[in-house]
XYZ file of C-alpha atoms in Angstrom:
213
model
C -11.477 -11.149 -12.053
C -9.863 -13.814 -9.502
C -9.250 -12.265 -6.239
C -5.737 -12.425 -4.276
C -6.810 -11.644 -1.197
C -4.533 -13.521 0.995
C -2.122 -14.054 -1.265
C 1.389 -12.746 -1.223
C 2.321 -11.230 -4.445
C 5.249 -9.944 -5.529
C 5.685 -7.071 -7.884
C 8.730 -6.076 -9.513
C 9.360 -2.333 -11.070
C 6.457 -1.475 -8.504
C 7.900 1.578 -7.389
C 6.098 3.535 -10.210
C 4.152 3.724 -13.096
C 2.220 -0.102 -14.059
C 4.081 -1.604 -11.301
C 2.844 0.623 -8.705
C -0.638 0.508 -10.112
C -0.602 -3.238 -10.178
C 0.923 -3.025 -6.347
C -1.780 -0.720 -4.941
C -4.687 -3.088 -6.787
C -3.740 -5.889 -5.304
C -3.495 -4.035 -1.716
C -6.801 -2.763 -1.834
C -7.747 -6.253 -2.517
C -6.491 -7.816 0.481
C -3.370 -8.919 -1.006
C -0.201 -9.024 1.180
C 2.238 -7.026 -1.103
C 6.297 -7.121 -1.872
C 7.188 -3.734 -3.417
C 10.034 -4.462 -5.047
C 11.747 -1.715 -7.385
C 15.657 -0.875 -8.011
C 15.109 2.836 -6.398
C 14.789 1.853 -2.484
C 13.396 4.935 -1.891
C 10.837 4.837 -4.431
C 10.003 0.815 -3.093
C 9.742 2.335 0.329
C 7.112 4.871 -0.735
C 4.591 2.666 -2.454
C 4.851 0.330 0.325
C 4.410 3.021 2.891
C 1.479 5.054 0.747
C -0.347 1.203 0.757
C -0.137 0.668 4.469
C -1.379 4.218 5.410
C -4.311 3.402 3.797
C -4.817 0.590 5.024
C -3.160 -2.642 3.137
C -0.279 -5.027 4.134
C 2.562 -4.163 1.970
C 6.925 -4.108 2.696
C 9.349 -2.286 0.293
C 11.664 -4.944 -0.752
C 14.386 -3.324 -2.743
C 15.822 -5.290 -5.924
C 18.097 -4.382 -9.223
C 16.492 -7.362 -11.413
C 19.613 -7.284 -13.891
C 22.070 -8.311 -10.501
C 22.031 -12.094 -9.929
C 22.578 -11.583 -5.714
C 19.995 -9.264 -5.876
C 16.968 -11.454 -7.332
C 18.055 -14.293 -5.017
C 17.810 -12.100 -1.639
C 14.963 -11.215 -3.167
C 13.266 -14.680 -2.914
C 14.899 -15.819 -0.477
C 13.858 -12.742 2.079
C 9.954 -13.548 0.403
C 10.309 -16.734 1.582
C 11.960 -15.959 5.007
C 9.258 -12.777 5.950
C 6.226 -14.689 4.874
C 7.105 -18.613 4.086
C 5.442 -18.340 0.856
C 5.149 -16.396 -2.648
C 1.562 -16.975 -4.195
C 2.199 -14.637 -7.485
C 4.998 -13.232 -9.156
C 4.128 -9.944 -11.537
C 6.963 -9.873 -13.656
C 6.918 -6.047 -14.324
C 10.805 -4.381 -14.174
C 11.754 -3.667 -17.334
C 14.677 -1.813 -19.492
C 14.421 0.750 -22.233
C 16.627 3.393 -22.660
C 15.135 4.648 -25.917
C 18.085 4.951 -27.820
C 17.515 4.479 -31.552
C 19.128 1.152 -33.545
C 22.156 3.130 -35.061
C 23.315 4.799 -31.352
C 22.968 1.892 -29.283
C 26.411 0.474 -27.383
C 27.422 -2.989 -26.172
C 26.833 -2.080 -22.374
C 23.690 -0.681 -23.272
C 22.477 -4.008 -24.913
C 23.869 -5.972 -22.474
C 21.799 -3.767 -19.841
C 18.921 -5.175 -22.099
C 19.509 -8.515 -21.843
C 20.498 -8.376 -18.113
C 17.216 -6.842 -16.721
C 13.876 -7.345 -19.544
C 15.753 -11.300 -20.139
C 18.596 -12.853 -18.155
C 17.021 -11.504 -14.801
C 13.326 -12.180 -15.190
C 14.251 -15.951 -16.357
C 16.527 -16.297 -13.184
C 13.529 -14.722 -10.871
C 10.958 -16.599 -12.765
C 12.893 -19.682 -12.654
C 13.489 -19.246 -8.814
C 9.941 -18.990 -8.093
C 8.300 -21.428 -10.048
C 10.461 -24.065 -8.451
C 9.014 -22.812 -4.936
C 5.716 -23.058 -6.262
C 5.818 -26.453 -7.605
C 7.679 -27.479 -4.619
C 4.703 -26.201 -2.574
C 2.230 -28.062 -4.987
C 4.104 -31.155 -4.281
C 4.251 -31.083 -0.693
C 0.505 -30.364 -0.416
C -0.520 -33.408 -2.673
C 1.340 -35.821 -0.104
C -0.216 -34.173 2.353
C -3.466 -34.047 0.736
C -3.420 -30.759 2.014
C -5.365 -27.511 -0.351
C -3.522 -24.608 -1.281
C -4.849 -21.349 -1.246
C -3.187 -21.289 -4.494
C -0.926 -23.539 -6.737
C 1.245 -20.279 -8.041
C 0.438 -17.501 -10.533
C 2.955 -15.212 -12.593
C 2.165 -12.792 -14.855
C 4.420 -11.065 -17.274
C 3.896 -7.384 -18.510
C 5.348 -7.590 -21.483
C 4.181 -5.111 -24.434
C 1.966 -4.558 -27.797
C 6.117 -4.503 -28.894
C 5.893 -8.475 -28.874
C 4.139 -7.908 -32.612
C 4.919 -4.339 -33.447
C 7.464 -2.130 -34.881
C 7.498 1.160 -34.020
C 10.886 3.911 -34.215
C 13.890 1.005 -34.886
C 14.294 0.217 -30.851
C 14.697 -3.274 -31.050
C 16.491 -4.491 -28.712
C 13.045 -3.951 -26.394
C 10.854 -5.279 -29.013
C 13.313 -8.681 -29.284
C 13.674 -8.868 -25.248
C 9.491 -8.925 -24.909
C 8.951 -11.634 -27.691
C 11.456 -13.809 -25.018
C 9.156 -13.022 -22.468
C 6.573 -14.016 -24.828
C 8.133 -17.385 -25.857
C 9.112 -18.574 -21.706
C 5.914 -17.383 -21.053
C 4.375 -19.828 -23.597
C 7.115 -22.840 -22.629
C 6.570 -22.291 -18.556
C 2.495 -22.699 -18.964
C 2.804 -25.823 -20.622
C 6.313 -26.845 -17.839
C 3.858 -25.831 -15.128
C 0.461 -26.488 -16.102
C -0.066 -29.918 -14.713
C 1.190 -28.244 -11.678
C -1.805 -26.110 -11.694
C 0.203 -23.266 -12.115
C -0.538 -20.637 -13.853
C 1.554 -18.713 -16.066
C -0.341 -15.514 -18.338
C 1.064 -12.384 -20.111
C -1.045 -8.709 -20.262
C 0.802 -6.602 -23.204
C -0.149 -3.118 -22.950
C 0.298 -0.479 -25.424
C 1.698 3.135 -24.786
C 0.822 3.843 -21.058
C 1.604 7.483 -19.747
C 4.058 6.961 -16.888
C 6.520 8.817 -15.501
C 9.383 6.585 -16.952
C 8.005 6.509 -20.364
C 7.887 10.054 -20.350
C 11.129 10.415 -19.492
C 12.385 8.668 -22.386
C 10.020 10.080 -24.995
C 10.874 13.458 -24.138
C 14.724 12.532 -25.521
C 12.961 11.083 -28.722
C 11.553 14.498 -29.420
């Protein structure tokens, strides 16, 4: 498993559930981490659990579906630390309403945070990445690393399970920029990877099965 120590990482949707787990991981392996999550409070306790024991992590607050939002949110990355090494595209939107009861705002909540907001962010990034990779070939000058994101995106890409989707259609776009941005950004030596996980007990999840039942 390649090791980020040193690297600054953000996480989005890290103020619980895979997030979090993600966020603490790459703490305890000497990662410096952003702890980004749409519930400040939530942000600010992950961040503050990781430094008590001992890691380098700051809350930085974020609603991925708001455009101002995902900007501040590089461009204080950039400010605090000068660089972003990986980007763990983890925020995500289900409300678990079934295909008959869904409403416009609810789909456009869809397409705002799992699609429209994680392009913009990824899009943001990858251009400070490659810029970086650019500026140290002139230089001649090594990188700790060229750029790595990662998108969780979901065993939804290729299943259907329970009519819901609207989440199953938003992860097979993360799937497909996923697959276009590796090849974009390869000769960059950037790498771009998805992890799809199946049903993970989480808080959130729970949540939202519990109104299924």
């Amino acid at each position: 498993f390649p090791s980020v120590s040193g690297m600054v990482s953000i996480v989005t949707g890290a103020g619980h559930g895979i997030g979090q787990g993600i966020a603490e991981l790459f703490a305890e392996q000497g990662a410096t981490v952003i702890v980004s999550d749409r519930d400040a409070r939530k942000a600010r306790a992950v961040a503050s659990s990781i430094t008590r024991r001992g890691g380098t992590a700051e809350a930085f607050p974020c609603n991925i579906g708001r455009q101002r939002d995902v900007e501040r949110l590089v461009h204080d990355a950039r400010t605090r630390f000068r660089r972003i090494d990986v980007l763990v595209n983890n925020a995500f939107h289900w409300d678990g309403r079934r295909f008959e009861n869904q409403t416009w705002r609810g789909l456009q909540r869809y397409a705002d945070v799992n699609f429209t907001g994680t392009t913009y962010l990824t899009q943001l990034v990858l251009q400070h990445m490659r810029n970086r990779v650019l500026v140290a070939r002139r230089r001649r000058r090594r990188l700790i690393s060229p750029g790595t994101v990662i998108f969780i995106t979901s065993v939804h890409e290729k299943t259907v399970r329970r009519l819901h989707p609207w989440y199953s259609m938003s992860k097979r776009a993360e799937a497909g920029l996923v697959a276009e941005a590796a090849v974009a950004y390869g000769p960059y030596g950037i790498r771009i990877n998805a992890i799809a996980p199946g049903h993970t007990e989480t808080d959130s999840i729970s949540v939202v099965l519990s109104k299924l039942s």
